[in-house]
Short mmCIF file of C-alpha atoms and ligand atoms in Angstrom, two decimals:
data_model
loop_
_atom_site.label_atom_id
_atom_site.label_comp_id
_atom_site.label_asym_id
_atom_site.label_seq_id
_atom_site.Cartn_x
_atom_site.Cartn_y
_atom_site.Cartn_z
CA UNK A 1 -15.40 27.67 0.10
CA UNK A 2 -16.83 24.27 0.91
CA UNK A 3 -19.21 24.70 3.81
CA UNK A 4 -21.26 22.34 5.96
CA UNK A 5 -24.19 23.67 7.99
CA UNK A 6 -25.45 21.38 10.74
CA UNK A 7 -29.11 22.00 11.64
CA UNK A 8 -31.41 23.15 8.88
CA UNK A 9 -33.94 25.21 10.83
CA UNK A 10 -34.66 28.94 10.62
CA UNK A 11 -31.00 29.88 11.07
CA UNK A 12 -29.21 26.97 9.41
CA UNK A 13 -31.31 26.97 6.26
CA UNK A 14 -30.96 30.72 5.77
CA UNK A 15 -27.21 30.59 6.51
CA UNK A 16 -26.57 27.71 4.12
CA UNK A 17 -28.71 29.19 1.39
CA UNK A 18 -27.16 32.66 1.58
CA UNK A 19 -23.62 31.29 1.57
CA UNK A 20 -24.50 29.13 -1.45
CA UNK A 21 -25.95 32.20 -3.14
CA UNK A 22 -22.66 34.03 -2.69
CA UNK A 23 -20.86 31.29 -4.60
CA UNK A 24 -19.86 28.74 -1.96
CA UNK A 25 -20.62 25.03 -2.09
CA UNK A 26 -22.86 24.22 0.86
CA UNK A 27 -24.11 20.97 2.32
CA UNK A 28 -26.87 21.27 4.92
CA UNK A 29 -27.07 18.41 7.40
CA UNK A 30 -30.07 17.61 9.58
CA UNK A 31 -31.22 14.57 11.58
CA UNK A 32 -34.82 15.23 10.58
CA UNK A 33 -35.11 12.93 7.55
CA UNK A 34 -38.56 14.22 6.60
CA UNK A 35 -37.27 17.79 6.53
CA UNK A 36 -34.25 16.85 4.43
CA UNK A 37 -36.40 14.92 1.99
CA UNK A 38 -38.76 17.91 1.56
CA UNK A 39 -35.80 20.23 1.02
CA UNK A 40 -34.35 17.88 -1.59
CA UNK A 41 -37.66 18.21 -3.42
CA UNK A 42 -37.49 21.99 -3.33
CA UNK A 43 -40.13 22.25 -0.57
CA UNK A 44 -39.35 24.76 2.17
CA UNK A 45 -40.42 23.50 5.62
CA UNK A 46 -40.75 27.01 7.09
CA UNK A 47 -42.29 30.26 5.88
CA UNK A 48 -39.63 32.88 5.33
CA UNK A 49 -40.09 35.53 2.63
CA UNK A 50 -37.71 35.08 -0.33
CA UNK A 51 -36.22 31.83 0.95
CA UNK A 52 -37.87 29.39 -1.44
CA UNK A 53 -36.62 31.12 -4.56
CA UNK A 54 -33.04 31.18 -3.25
CA UNK A 55 -33.09 27.54 -2.17
CA UNK A 56 -34.46 26.34 -5.49
CA UNK A 57 -32.03 28.47 -7.53
CA UNK A 58 -28.92 27.44 -5.61
CA UNK A 59 -29.91 23.78 -5.40
CA UNK A 60 -30.44 23.76 -9.18
CA UNK A 61 -26.98 25.33 -9.62
CA UNK A 62 -25.47 22.47 -7.60
CA UNK A 63 -24.19 24.79 -4.86
CA UNK A 64 -26.71 23.75 -2.18
CA UNK A 65 -27.31 20.18 -1.07
CA UNK A 66 -29.22 18.56 1.78
CA UNK A 67 -28.36 15.36 3.57
CA UNK A 68 -28.81 13.32 6.74
CA UNK A 69 -25.37 11.75 6.26
CA UNK A 70 -22.75 13.28 8.55
CA UNK A 71 -19.77 11.93 6.61
CA UNK A 72 -21.08 13.26 3.31
CA UNK A 73 -21.59 16.71 4.83
CA UNK A 74 -18.35 17.00 6.76
CA UNK A 75 -15.61 15.13 4.93
CA UNK A 76 -14.58 17.95 2.54
CA UNK A 77 -15.76 20.94 4.57
CA UNK A 78 -13.46 23.88 5.16
CA UNK A 79 -15.96 25.52 7.51
CA UNK A 80 -18.62 23.75 9.57
CA UNK A 81 -21.40 25.93 10.97
CA UNK A 82 -23.35 24.57 13.93
CA UNK A 83 -26.94 25.85 13.85
CA UNK A 84 -28.88 23.36 15.97
CA UNK A 85 -31.41 24.47 18.57
CA UNK A 86 -30.37 25.49 22.09
CA UNK A 87 -33.73 25.46 23.91
CA UNK A 88 -34.19 26.32 27.59
CA UNK A 89 -33.73 23.65 30.27
CA UNK A 90 -36.04 23.55 33.27
CA UNK A 91 -33.79 26.01 35.18
CA UNK A 92 -33.65 28.48 32.27
CA UNK A 93 -30.09 27.63 31.22
CA UNK A 94 -29.47 26.68 27.58
CA UNK A 95 -29.85 22.99 26.81
CA UNK A 96 -26.78 22.12 24.74
CA UNK A 97 -27.52 18.41 24.32
CA UNK A 98 -28.13 18.71 20.54
CA UNK A 99 -24.92 20.70 20.13
CA UNK A 100 -22.79 18.17 22.02
CA UNK A 101 -24.33 15.35 20.00
CA UNK A 102 -23.27 17.11 16.82
CA UNK A 103 -19.76 17.79 18.11
CA UNK A 104 -19.37 14.12 19.00
CA UNK A 105 -20.74 12.92 15.68
CA UNK A 106 -18.58 15.17 13.48
CA UNK A 107 -15.33 14.75 15.42
CA UNK A 108 -14.18 11.60 13.64
CA UNK A 109 -14.85 13.06 10.16
CA UNK A 110 -13.47 16.57 10.51
CA UNK A 111 -10.81 17.31 7.91
CA UNK A 112 -7.62 18.75 9.46
CA UNK A 113 -7.73 22.53 9.31
CA UNK A 114 -11.54 22.78 9.14
CA UNK A 115 -13.01 25.59 11.22
CA UNK A 116 -16.03 24.81 13.42
CA UNK A 117 -18.25 27.86 13.89
CA UNK A 118 -21.12 28.13 16.36
CA UNK A 119 -24.07 30.01 14.87
CA UNK A 120 -26.41 28.65 17.51
CA UNK A 121 -26.84 30.99 20.47
CA UNK A 122 -24.65 29.34 23.10
CA UNK A 123 -23.59 30.23 26.65
CA UNK A 124 -20.27 31.91 27.22
CA UNK A 125 -17.58 29.25 27.36
CA UNK A 126 -19.19 26.91 24.83
CA UNK A 127 -16.50 27.48 22.18
CA UNK A 128 -13.87 26.64 24.76
CA UNK A 129 -15.90 23.55 25.68
CA UNK A 130 -16.06 22.47 22.03
CA UNK A 131 -12.29 22.97 21.68
CA UNK A 132 -11.66 20.77 24.70
CA UNK A 133 -14.13 18.10 23.59
CA UNK A 134 -12.72 17.93 20.08
CA UNK A 135 -9.17 17.73 21.43
CA UNK A 136 -10.23 14.74 23.50
CA UNK A 137 -12.01 13.05 20.59
CA UNK A 138 -9.48 13.81 17.82
CA UNK A 139 -6.24 14.15 19.74
CA UNK A 140 -5.48 17.44 17.99
CA UNK A 141 -6.19 21.14 18.41
CA UNK A 142 -9.22 22.07 16.31
CA UNK A 143 -10.15 25.57 15.20
CA UNK A 144 -13.38 26.71 16.82
CA UNK A 145 -15.00 30.13 16.38
CA UNK A 146 -18.15 31.89 17.49
CA UNK A 147 -20.28 33.74 14.95
CA UNK A 148 -23.65 34.61 16.50
CA UNK A 149 -26.57 35.20 14.20
CA UNK A 150 -28.64 38.38 14.50
CA UNK A 151 -31.24 37.73 11.77
CA UNK A 152 -34.93 38.37 12.42
CA UNK A 153 -37.45 35.78 11.31
CA UNK A 154 -39.64 37.37 8.66
CA UNK A 155 -36.70 39.38 7.28
CA UNK A 156 -34.04 36.70 7.61
CA UNK A 157 -32.65 36.80 4.07
CA UNK A 158 -32.37 40.57 4.05
CA UNK A 159 -30.76 40.56 7.50
CA UNK A 160 -28.29 37.86 6.52
CA UNK A 161 -27.32 39.45 3.24
CA UNK A 162 -27.15 42.98 4.64
CA UNK A 163 -26.16 42.57 8.29
CA UNK A 164 -25.77 45.65 10.50
CA UNK A 165 -22.56 43.98 11.64
CA UNK A 166 -20.90 40.59 11.66
CA UNK A 167 -19.43 39.46 14.96
CA UNK A 168 -16.82 36.71 15.13
CA UNK A 169 -15.07 35.31 18.16
CA UNK A 170 -11.76 33.70 17.25
CA UNK A 171 -8.42 32.72 18.73
CA UNK A 172 -6.35 33.17 15.56
CA UNK A 173 -5.92 35.78 12.87
CA UNK A 174 -6.12 33.09 10.18
CA UNK A 175 -9.62 32.08 11.27
CA UNK A 176 -10.69 35.72 11.42
CA UNK A 177 -9.38 36.21 7.88
CA UNK A 178 -11.18 33.12 6.56
CA UNK A 179 -14.49 34.29 8.04
CA UNK A 180 -13.94 37.87 6.85
CA UNK A 181 -13.44 36.50 3.35
CA UNK A 182 -16.62 34.42 3.61
CA UNK A 183 -18.67 37.43 4.73
CA UNK A 184 -17.09 39.95 2.34
CA UNK A 185 -19.95 39.76 -0.21
CA UNK A 186 -22.42 40.79 2.52
CA UNK A 187 -20.37 43.70 3.85
CA UNK A 188 -19.88 45.74 0.73
CA UNK A 189 -21.71 48.67 2.29
CA UNK A 190 -18.86 48.87 4.81
CA UNK A 191 -20.86 47.61 7.76
CA UNK A 192 -18.38 46.38 10.35
CA UNK A 193 -16.81 42.94 10.71
CA UNK A 194 -16.04 42.81 14.41
CA UNK A 195 -13.35 40.45 15.66
CA UNK A 196 -13.18 39.57 19.35
CA UNK A 197 -12.64 36.59 21.64
CA UNK A 198 -15.14 33.69 21.47
CA UNK A 199 -16.25 34.59 25.01
CA UNK A 200 -17.06 38.21 24.11
CA UNK A 201 -18.77 37.09 20.92
CA UNK A 202 -20.95 34.55 22.74
CA UNK A 203 -21.82 37.21 25.31
CA UNK A 204 -22.64 39.79 22.62
CA UNK A 205 -25.51 37.73 21.25
CA UNK A 206 -27.18 37.31 24.64
CA UNK A 207 -26.69 40.94 25.55
CA UNK A 208 -28.20 42.12 22.25
CA UNK A 209 -31.34 40.03 22.72
CA UNK A 210 -31.59 40.82 26.42
CA UNK A 211 -31.43 44.57 25.76
CA UNK A 212 -34.11 44.38 23.06
CA UNK A 213 -36.30 42.32 25.42
CA UNK A 214 -35.67 44.89 28.16
CA UNK A 215 -36.94 47.70 25.93
CA UNK A 216 -40.11 45.73 25.22
CA UNK A 217 -40.80 44.90 28.86
CA UNK A 218 -40.06 48.48 29.84
CA UNK A 219 -42.50 50.01 27.37
CA UNK A 220 -45.14 47.40 28.26
CA UNK A 221 -44.91 48.24 31.94
CA UNK A 222 -45.15 51.94 31.15
CA UNK A 223 -48.10 51.26 28.83
CA UNK A 224 -49.99 49.49 31.61
CA UNK A 225 -49.35 52.50 33.80
CA UNK A 226 -50.52 54.92 31.07
CA UNK A 227 -53.86 53.08 30.92
CA UNK A 228 -54.46 53.84 34.56
CA UNK A 229 -53.24 57.46 34.41
CA UNK A 230 -55.26 58.72 31.45
CA UNK A 231 -52.04 59.06 29.45
CA UNK A 232 -51.69 57.72 25.91
CA UNK A 233 -48.65 55.45 25.36
CA UNK A 234 -48.38 56.41 21.69
CA UNK A 235 -48.08 60.09 22.59
CA UNK A 236 -45.54 59.22 25.27
CA UNK A 237 -43.65 57.01 22.81
CA UNK A 238 -43.43 59.86 20.33
CA UNK A 239 -42.49 62.19 23.12
CA UNK A 240 -39.49 60.10 24.09
CA UNK A 241 -38.51 58.57 20.74
CA UNK A 242 -37.38 61.81 19.14
CA UNK A 243 -34.71 62.04 21.81
CA UNK A 244 -31.70 60.71 19.92
CA UNK A 245 -30.49 58.96 23.08
CA UNK A 246 -33.69 56.91 23.14
CA UNK A 247 -35.03 56.36 19.61
CA UNK A 248 -38.13 54.46 18.51
CA UNK A 249 -36.93 50.91 17.89
CA UNK A 250 -38.44 48.18 20.06
CA UNK A 251 -40.51 50.64 22.04
CA UNK A 252 -43.93 49.52 20.80
CA UNK A 253 -46.26 48.31 23.53
CA UNK A 254 -47.99 44.99 22.95
CA UNK A 255 -48.82 41.56 24.27
CA UNK A 256 -45.28 40.64 25.31
CA UNK A 257 -42.39 39.21 23.34
CA UNK A 258 -42.39 35.61 22.15
CA UNK A 259 -40.55 33.45 19.68
CA UNK A 260 -37.76 30.98 20.17
CA UNK A 261 -35.09 33.55 21.09
CA UNK A 262 -35.93 36.41 23.45
CA UNK A 263 -37.64 34.36 26.19
CA UNK A 264 -34.97 31.68 26.21
CA UNK A 265 -32.01 34.03 25.83
CA UNK A 266 -33.09 36.32 28.66
CA UNK A 267 -33.46 33.29 30.92
CA UNK A 268 -30.18 31.74 29.78
CA UNK A 269 -28.27 34.96 30.47
CA UNK A 270 -29.89 35.15 33.90
CA UNK A 271 -28.87 31.52 34.54
CA UNK A 272 -25.29 32.36 33.52
CA UNK A 273 -25.31 35.31 35.92
CA UNK A 274 -26.60 33.21 38.82
CA UNK A 275 -24.01 30.57 38.05
CA UNK A 276 -21.28 33.21 38.44
CA UNK A 277 -22.76 34.70 41.60
CA UNK A 278 -24.20 37.83 39.94
CA UNK A 279 -27.83 38.51 40.86
CA UNK A 280 -29.69 39.13 37.56
CA UNK A 281 -32.18 41.68 38.90
CA UNK A 282 -32.91 43.44 35.63
CA UNK A 283 -33.11 40.23 33.59
CA UNK A 284 -35.44 38.62 36.12
CA UNK A 285 -37.72 41.64 36.02
CA UNK A 286 -37.69 41.68 32.21
CA UNK A 287 -38.75 38.02 32.09
CA UNK A 288 -41.42 38.33 34.77
CA UNK A 289 -42.83 41.50 33.23
CA UNK A 290 -43.11 39.68 29.94
CA UNK A 291 -44.89 36.68 31.45
CA UNK A 292 -47.39 39.06 33.04
CA UNK A 293 -47.84 41.02 29.80
CA UNK A 294 -48.74 37.87 27.91
CA UNK A 295 -51.83 37.54 30.08
CA UNK A 296 -52.98 41.18 29.80
CA UNK A 297 -55.24 40.66 26.78
CA UNK A 298 -56.87 37.54 28.27
CA UNK A 299 -57.51 39.35 31.54
CA UNK A 300 -59.13 42.29 29.77
CA UNK A 301 -61.34 39.96 27.76
CA UNK A 302 -62.39 37.97 30.82
CA UNK A 303 -63.11 41.16 32.77
CA UNK A 304 -65.28 42.51 29.96
CA UNK A 305 -67.47 39.41 30.22
CA UNK A 306 -67.80 39.72 33.98
CA UNK A 307 -65.14 37.06 34.56
CA UNK A 308 -66.93 34.26 32.72
CA UNK A 309 -65.87 33.18 29.25
CA UNK A 310 -68.08 30.08 29.09
CA UNK A 311 -70.06 29.95 25.88
CA UNK A 312 -68.43 33.06 24.39
CA UNK A 313 -67.20 33.01 20.81
CA UNK A 314 -63.91 34.85 20.46
CA UNK A 315 -62.09 35.59 17.20
CA UNK A 316 -58.29 35.74 17.23
CA UNK A 317 -56.32 37.47 14.49
CA UNK A 318 -52.67 36.49 14.49
CA UNK A 319 -51.03 33.36 15.90
CA UNK A 320 -47.38 33.70 14.84
CA UNK A 321 -45.16 35.39 17.42
CA UNK A 322 -44.66 38.19 14.92
CA UNK A 323 -45.66 39.00 11.33
CA UNK A 324 -44.01 37.41 8.28
CA UNK A 325 -43.26 34.11 9.99
CA UNK A 326 -45.12 30.86 10.68
CA UNK A 327 -43.25 30.42 13.97
CA UNK A 328 -45.49 30.03 17.03
CA UNK A 329 -42.80 29.00 19.52
CA UNK A 330 -43.54 30.82 22.78
CA UNK A 331 -46.01 33.04 20.91
CA UNK A 332 -48.28 35.28 23.02
CA UNK A 333 -51.23 33.87 21.05
CA UNK A 334 -50.60 30.48 22.66
CA UNK A 335 -50.92 31.95 26.17
CA UNK A 336 -54.13 33.68 25.13
CA UNK A 337 -55.58 30.54 23.54
CA UNK A 338 -54.79 28.49 26.66
CA UNK A 339 -56.43 31.06 28.90
CA UNK A 340 -59.57 31.43 26.78
CA UNK A 341 -60.01 27.69 26.22
CA UNK A 342 -59.60 27.04 29.94
CA UNK A 343 -62.40 29.56 30.54
CA UNK A 344 -64.72 27.67 28.19
CA UNK A 345 -64.65 30.06 25.19
CA UNK A 346 -65.05 28.92 21.59
CA UNK A 347 -62.18 30.26 19.47
CA UNK A 348 -62.21 31.15 15.78
CA UNK A 349 -58.65 31.84 14.70
CA UNK A 350 -56.91 33.18 11.64
CA UNK A 351 -53.27 33.73 10.69
CA UNK A 352 -51.88 34.10 7.15
CA UNK A 353 -49.02 31.61 7.73
CA UNK A 354 -49.17 29.98 11.15
CA UNK A 355 -52.41 27.97 10.88
CA UNK A 356 -50.73 24.62 10.16
CA UNK A 357 -48.36 24.93 13.12
CA UNK A 358 -51.28 25.92 15.38
CA UNK A 359 -53.46 23.07 14.13
CA UNK A 360 -50.59 20.67 14.90
CA UNK A 361 -50.96 21.63 18.58
CA UNK A 362 -54.67 22.27 18.99
CA UNK A 363 -56.34 20.12 16.31
CA UNK A 364 -60.14 20.38 16.54
CA UNK A 365 -60.12 22.41 19.73
CA UNK A 366 -60.07 25.59 17.63
CA UNK A 367 -62.06 26.67 14.57
CA UNK A 368 -59.72 27.73 11.74
CA UNK A 369 -61.07 30.48 9.49
CA UNK A 370 -60.11 30.78 5.82
CA UNK A 371 -59.70 34.55 6.04
CA UNK A 372 -59.73 37.27 8.71
CA UNK A 373 -63.36 38.26 8.17
CA UNK A 374 -64.64 34.68 8.35
CA UNK A 375 -63.10 34.38 11.82
CA UNK A 376 -65.50 37.10 13.00
CA UNK A 377 -68.79 35.39 12.18
CA UNK A 378 -70.93 35.44 15.30
CA UNK A 379 -68.01 36.52 17.51
CA UNK A 380 -68.59 38.23 20.84
CA UNK A 381 -65.26 39.99 20.40
CA UNK A 382 -62.04 40.04 18.41
CA UNK A 383 -58.55 39.77 19.89
CA UNK A 384 -55.68 40.99 17.71
CA UNK A 385 -52.40 39.38 18.69
CA UNK A 386 -50.02 39.70 15.70
CA UNK A 387 -49.64 42.84 13.61
CA UNK A 388 -49.84 41.28 10.15
CA UNK A 389 -50.26 43.85 7.37
CA UNK A 390 -53.58 42.16 6.42
CA UNK A 391 -55.14 43.39 9.66
CA UNK A 392 -54.19 47.05 9.36
CA UNK A 393 -56.87 48.23 6.93
CA UNK A 394 -59.81 45.86 7.30
CA UNK A 395 -63.35 46.45 6.03
CA UNK A 396 -64.79 47.71 9.32
CA UNK A 397 -68.37 47.70 8.00
CA UNK A 398 -68.11 44.03 7.06
CA UNK A 399 -66.53 43.34 10.44
CA UNK A 400 -69.40 45.06 12.22
CA UNK A 401 -71.97 43.07 10.24
CA UNK A 402 -70.35 39.74 11.05
CA UNK A 403 -69.66 40.19 14.74
CA UNK A 404 -72.31 39.57 17.39
CA UNK A 405 -70.85 42.47 19.38
CA UNK A 406 -68.53 45.13 18.02
CA UNK A 407 -65.81 44.68 20.59
CA UNK A 408 -62.10 44.60 19.77
CA UNK A 409 -59.16 43.88 22.09
CA UNK A 410 -56.18 45.07 20.11
CA UNK A 411 -52.86 43.82 21.48
CA UNK A 412 -50.91 45.71 18.81
CA UNK A 413 -52.54 49.15 18.69
CA UNK A 414 -53.34 48.93 14.99
CA UNK A 415 -56.20 51.46 14.89
CA UNK A 416 -56.92 54.97 16.08
CA UNK A 417 -59.28 54.84 19.09
CA UNK A 418 -61.26 57.90 17.93
CA UNK A 419 -61.90 56.27 14.52
CA UNK A 420 -63.05 53.11 16.18
CA UNK A 421 -65.49 55.00 18.39
CA UNK A 422 -66.90 56.74 15.31
CA UNK A 423 -67.37 53.36 13.65
CA UNK A 424 -69.34 52.14 16.64
CA UNK A 425 -66.78 49.75 18.12
CA UNK A 426 -65.83 49.24 21.73
CA UNK A 427 -62.07 49.35 21.34
CA UNK A 428 -59.49 48.28 23.91
CA UNK A 429 -55.83 48.79 23.08
CA UNK A 430 -52.58 48.72 25.05
CA UNK A 431 -51.53 51.77 27.00
CA UNK A 432 -54.55 53.97 26.36
CA UNK A 433 -58.04 54.32 27.75
CA UNK A 434 -60.63 52.09 26.06
CA UNK A 435 -63.25 53.83 23.87
CA UNK A 436 -66.88 52.88 23.51
N1 NAD B 1 -34.77 31.57 14.90
C1 NAD B 1 -34.14 32.72 14.99
O1 NAD B 1 -34.67 33.78 14.64
C2 NAD B 1 -32.73 32.78 15.52
C3 NAD B 1 -31.98 33.96 15.34
C4 NAD B 1 -30.69 33.99 15.81
C5 NAD B 1 -30.15 32.91 16.47
N2 NAD B 1 -30.89 31.78 16.65
C6 NAD B 1 -30.27 30.63 17.32
O2 NAD B 1 -29.92 29.67 16.32
C7 NAD B 1 -30.09 28.35 16.83
C8 NAD B 1 -31.04 27.59 15.92
O3 NAD B 1 -32.30 28.20 15.97
P1 NAD B 1 -33.46 27.82 14.92
O4 NAD B 1 -34.60 28.72 15.19
O5 NAD B 1 -32.88 27.76 13.56
O6 NAD B 1 -33.79 26.33 15.41
P2 NAD B 1 -34.70 25.25 14.69
O7 NAD B 1 -35.31 24.45 15.77
O8 NAD B 1 -35.57 25.89 13.66
O9 NAD B 1 -33.64 24.34 13.90
C9 NAD B 1 -32.75 23.48 14.50
C10 NAD B 1 -32.49 22.32 13.53
O10 NAD B 1 -31.44 21.51 14.05
C11 NAD B 1 -31.75 20.17 13.74
N3 NAD B 1 -30.97 19.26 14.61
C12 NAD B 1 -31.14 18.98 15.92
N4 NAD B 1 -30.22 18.09 16.33
C13 NAD B 1 -29.43 17.82 15.26
C14 NAD B 1 -28.31 16.97 15.05
N5 NAD B 1 -27.82 16.22 16.05
N6 NAD B 1 -27.77 16.93 13.83
C15 NAD B 1 -28.25 17.67 12.83
N7 NAD B 1 -29.33 18.49 12.96
C16 NAD B 1 -29.91 18.55 14.16
C17 NAD B 1 -33.25 20.08 13.96
O11 NAD B 1 -33.80 18.94 13.31
C18 NAD B 1 -33.69 21.40 13.33
O12 NAD B 1 -33.98 21.26 11.95
C19 NAD B 1 -30.58 28.51 18.26
O13 NAD B 1 -29.47 28.48 19.13
C20 NAD B 1 -31.19 29.89 18.26
O14 NAD B 1 -31.16 30.49 19.53
C21 NAD B 1 -32.16 31.69 16.17
#
């Protein structure tokens, strides 16, 4: 098939590349000329494991192209995927301005019979809105479908090529068949291709993210309670997780969820509910619990220094909102950095992939270490924010030698408290009593 993908970010670039890799001819369109020019040169603007090799291979084979020219991208396309950002507006609802701009700009060039597919996470009713807008602009009925994306940054290629399920929202069997055909190479293990209305499909994406966010906020609230009740959240987690009705996924306590999806999608679903007169009690609590959780580590650190951070040197391991990505959008590390800087602390930070994005925001206000151990030199304490594999088995003796005080605030529960006590560290984790 000839495919256009509009928006070449985390989702669009992975989508376009994976469809090219399964034999389609794909043109990726973006308004960011610098990004397109880097991609044309085989440079990948984001960190995503396995992506570079696939982009380079498919571009060399002539199946994957990048452009800023709408006409070039759209004129021959059989399917047009929309993968632009849908960030939160001030009231929490999804800001669809980029999406509408794209719809308006492609309308005049859409070949008859082309299917427009929303991959962006969009509020329920957006497909219907696109249909109406295109009808107005083109004078004809256009085919519009919803196909939400469930990939995880850090494992995006694997998720795209081996999805648990593919969801499409369509109004015609022909469009369902075309999309089923497109996804067939990725569903050879018989994972389901689920066909529903665009409205149900749009809703499915929000509900999936909102439920995952709910699990995280739930376990974080329980973890905070465990700390005060001499219970250990990891024991409790094991105690509940073996119950097949509960399971283990997304029940790890931590510093709150971040990234460009969960925070915005929970708020957008709540905004949709309010708009329809449904009070979003659970969603509001999930969001507020998460905001509070993002400040837990900072509060513990401040309390340990008697409330004053002025003049303290604090090391931070992990800036990305999760491992295996360079994405720091809404990352808990940003909340922590803001809090500690406001208190007058000096911060020495390290992340395997997210340093450039962090430097773009903070410049010289932070010290950027070349490796995890270097971040610890002279530090009064270490805060661990992202559970990168590099941090799981560090050289504790070297750490102890470098730090001014052997104090760790672990927002990801990477180490066993008893081990840390034996090694002479004061160790604070989430959902268990600190050890000293
Ligand atoms: N990042 C994820 O893990 C993820 C997962 C599932 C779904 N989603 C959803 O997918 C959508 C995209 O997310 P993302 O993280 O890839 O965003 P992103 O910000 O990384 O990428 C969006 C891209 O769209 C481009 N763009 C904006 N306006 C444009 C226009 N008028 N024409 C062409 N290009 C334009 C931007 O330059 C950018 O490159 C969002 O709705 C998001 O909620 C994201």
